[in-house]
């Protein structure tokens, strides 16, 4: 295995792999869906003043 030419080249390759893994590759545990097709951002408000009244 040949090492990467630079840290930037390694980051680019890893970012490409992660993108393909989450956007293109079907996952058996997700009933052959891609993670991005099922991802829903967490919508709970974090740090809202009315959550913990003083």
CSV table of N, CA and C in Angstrom, one decimal:
chain,number,residue,atom,x,y,z
A,1,UNK,N,0.8,-1.2,0.0
A,1,UNK,CA,0.0,0.0,0.0
A,1,UNK,C,0.9,1.2,0.0
A,2,UNK,N,0.6,2.2,-0.9
A,2,UNK,CA,1.4,3.4,-1.0
A,2,UNK,C,0.8,4.5,-0.1
A,3,UNK,N,1.6,5.1,0.8
A,3,UNK,CA,1.0,6.2,1.6
A,3,UNK,C,0.6,7.4,0.8
A,4,UNK,N,-0.2,8.2,1.4
A,4,UNK,CA,-0.7,9.4,0.7
A,4,UNK,C,0.4,10.4,0.5
A,5,UNK,N,0.3,11.2,-0.6
A,5,UNK,CA,1.3,12.2,-0.9
A,5,UNK,C,1.4,13.2,0.2
A,6,UNK,N,0.2,13.5,0.8
A,6,UNK,CA,0.1,14.6,1.8
A,6,UNK,C,-1.1,14.4,2.7
A,7,UNK,N,-1.1,15.2,3.7
A,7,UNK,CA,-2.3,15.1,4.6
A,7,UNK,C,-3.6,15.5,3.9
A,8,UNK,N,-3.4,16.5,3.0
A,8,UNK,CA,-4.6,17.0,2.2
A,8,UNK,C,-5.1,15.9,1.3
A,9,UNK,N,-4.2,15.1,0.7
A,9,UNK,CA,-4.6,14.0,-0.2
A,9,UNK,C,-5.3,12.9,0.6
A,10,UNK,N,-4.8,12.7,1.8
A,10,UNK,CA,-5.4,11.7,2.7
A,10,UNK,C,-6.8,12.1,3.0
A,11,UNK,N,-7.0,13.4,3.4
A,11,UNK,CA,-8.3,13.9,3.8
A,11,UNK,C,-9.3,13.8,2.6
A,12,UNK,N,-8.8,14.2,1.5
A,12,UNK,CA,-9.7,14.1,0.3
A,12,UNK,C,-10.2,12.7,0.0
A,13,UNK,N,-9.2,11.8,0.1
A,13,UNK,CA,-9.6,10.4,-0.2
A,13,UNK,C,-10.6,9.8,0.9
A,14,UNK,N,-10.3,10.2,2.1
A,14,UNK,CA,-11.2,9.7,3.2
A,14,UNK,C,-12.6,10.4,3.1
A,15,UNK,N,-12.6,11.7,2.8
A,15,UNK,CA,-13.9,12.3,2.6
A,15,UNK,C,-14.7,11.7,1.5
A,16,UNK,N,-14.0,11.4,0.4
A,16,UNK,CA,-14.7,10.7,-0.7
A,16,UNK,C,-15.3,9.4,-0.3
A,17,UNK,N,-14.5,8.6,0.5
A,17,UNK,CA,-15.0,7.3,0.9
A,17,UNK,C,-16.2,7.5,1.8
A,18,UNK,N,-16.2,8.4,2.8
A,18,UNK,CA,-17.3,8.6,3.7
A,18,UNK,C,-18.5,9.0,2.9
A,19,UNK,N,-18.4,9.9,1.9
A,19,UNK,CA,-19.5,10.4,1.2
A,19,UNK,C,-20.1,9.2,0.4
A,20,UNK,N,-19.3,8.4,-0.2
A,20,UNK,CA,-19.9,7.2,-1.0
A,20,UNK,C,-20.6,6.3,0.0
A,21,UNK,N,-20.0,6.0,1.2
A,21,UNK,CA,-20.5,5.1,2.2
A,21,UNK,C,-21.9,5.6,2.6
A,22,UNK,N,-22.1,6.9,2.8
A,22,UNK,CA,-23.4,7.4,3.3
A,22,UNK,C,-24.4,7.8,2.2
A,23,UNK,N,-23.9,8.0,1.0
A,23,UNK,CA,-24.8,8.5,-0.1
A,23,UNK,C,-25.1,7.5,-1.2
A,24,UNK,N,-24.2,6.5,-1.4
A,24,UNK,CA,-24.3,5.6,-2.5
A,24,UNK,C,-24.5,4.2,-2.1
A,25,UNK,N,-23.9,3.8,-1.1
A,25,UNK,CA,-23.8,2.4,-0.7
A,25,UNK,C,-25.0,1.9,0.1
A,26,UNK,N,-25.8,1.0,-0.4
A,26,UNK,CA,-27.0,0.5,0.4
A,26,UNK,C,-26.5,-0.3,1.6
A,27,UNK,N,-27.2,-0.2,2.7
A,27,UNK,CA,-26.8,-0.9,3.9
A,27,UNK,C,-27.9,-2.0,4.2
A,28,UNK,N,-27.4,-3.2,4.4
A,28,UNK,CA,-28.3,-4.3,4.7
A,28,UNK,C,-29.1,-4.0,6.0
A,29,UNK,N,-28.5,-3.4,7.0
A,29,UNK,CA,-29.2,-3.1,8.3
A,29,UNK,C,-30.2,-2.0,8.1
A,30,UNK,N,-30.2,-1.3,7.0
A,30,UNK,CA,-31.2,-0.3,6.7
A,30,UNK,C,-32.2,-0.7,5.7
A,31,UNK,N,-32.3,-2.0,5.5
A,31,UNK,CA,-33.2,-2.6,4.5
A,31,UNK,C,-32.8,-2.1,3.1
A,32,UNK,N,-31.5,-2.1,2.9
A,32,UNK,CA,-30.9,-1.8,1.6
A,32,UNK,C,-31.1,-0.3,1.2
A,33,UNK,N,-31.3,0.6,2.2
A,33,UNK,CA,-31.4,2.0,1.9
A,33,UNK,C,-30.0,2.6,2.2
A,34,UNK,N,-29.8,3.8,1.7
A,34,UNK,CA,-28.6,4.5,2.0
A,34,UNK,C,-28.8,5.3,3.3
A,35,UNK,N,-27.8,5.5,4.1
A,35,UNK,CA,-28.0,6.3,5.3
A,35,UNK,C,-28.6,7.7,5.1
A,36,UNK,N,-28.1,8.4,4.1
A,36,UNK,CA,-28.6,9.7,3.8
A,36,UNK,C,-30.1,9.7,3.5
A,37,UNK,N,-30.6,8.6,2.9
A,37,UNK,CA,-32.0,8.6,2.5
A,37,UNK,C,-32.9,8.5,3.7
A,38,UNK,N,-32.4,8.0,4.9
A,38,UNK,CA,-33.2,7.9,6.1
A,38,UNK,C,-32.8,8.9,7.2
A,39,UNK,N,-31.8,9.6,7.0
A,39,UNK,CA,-31.3,10.5,8.0
A,39,UNK,C,-32.3,11.7,8.2
A,40,UNK,N,-32.6,11.9,9.4
A,40,UNK,CA,-33.5,13.1,9.8
A,40,UNK,C,-32.7,13.9,10.9
A,41,UNK,N,-32.5,15.1,10.7
A,41,UNK,CA,-31.7,15.9,11.7
A,41,UNK,C,-32.5,16.0,13.0
A,42,UNK,N,-31.8,16.0,14.1
A,42,UNK,CA,-32.4,16.2,15.4
A,42,UNK,C,-33.0,17.6,15.5
A,43,UNK,N,-34.3,17.7,15.8
A,43,UNK,CA,-34.9,19.0,15.8
A,43,UNK,C,-35.1,19.6,17.2
A,44,UNK,N,-34.7,18.9,18.2
A,44,UNK,CA,-35.0,19.4,19.6
A,44,UNK,C,-34.1,20.6,19.8
A,45,UNK,N,-34.7,21.6,20.4
A,45,UNK,CA,-34.0,22.9,20.7
A,45,UNK,C,-32.9,22.6,21.8
A,46,UNK,N,-31.7,23.0,21.5
A,46,UNK,CA,-30.7,22.8,22.5
A,46,UNK,C,-30.3,24.2,23.1
A,47,UNK,N,-30.4,24.2,24.4
A,47,UNK,CA,-30.0,25.5,25.1
A,47,UNK,C,-31.0,26.5,25.1
A,48,UNK,N,-32.3,26.2,24.9
A,48,UNK,CA,-33.3,27.2,24.9
A,48,UNK,C,-33.6,27.6,26.4
A,49,UNK,N,-33.9,28.9,26.5
A,49,UNK,CA,-34.0,29.5,27.9
A,49,UNK,C,-35.3,28.9,28.6
A,50,UNK,N,-36.3,28.5,27.8
A,50,UNK,CA,-37.5,28.0,28.5
A,50,UNK,C,-37.5,26.6,28.9
A,51,UNK,N,-36.4,25.9,28.6
A,51,UNK,CA,-36.3,24.5,28.9
A,51,UNK,C,-36.1,24.3,30.4
A,52,UNK,N,-35.3,25.2,31.0
A,52,UNK,CA,-34.9,25.1,32.4
A,52,UNK,C,-35.2,26.4,33.1
A,53,UNK,N,-36.4,26.8,33.4
A,53,UNK,CA,-36.6,28.1,34.0
A,53,UNK,C,-35.9,28.2,35.4
A,54,UNK,N,-35.5,29.3,35.7
A,54,UNK,CA,-34.7,29.5,36.9
A,54,UNK,C,-35.6,29.8,38.1
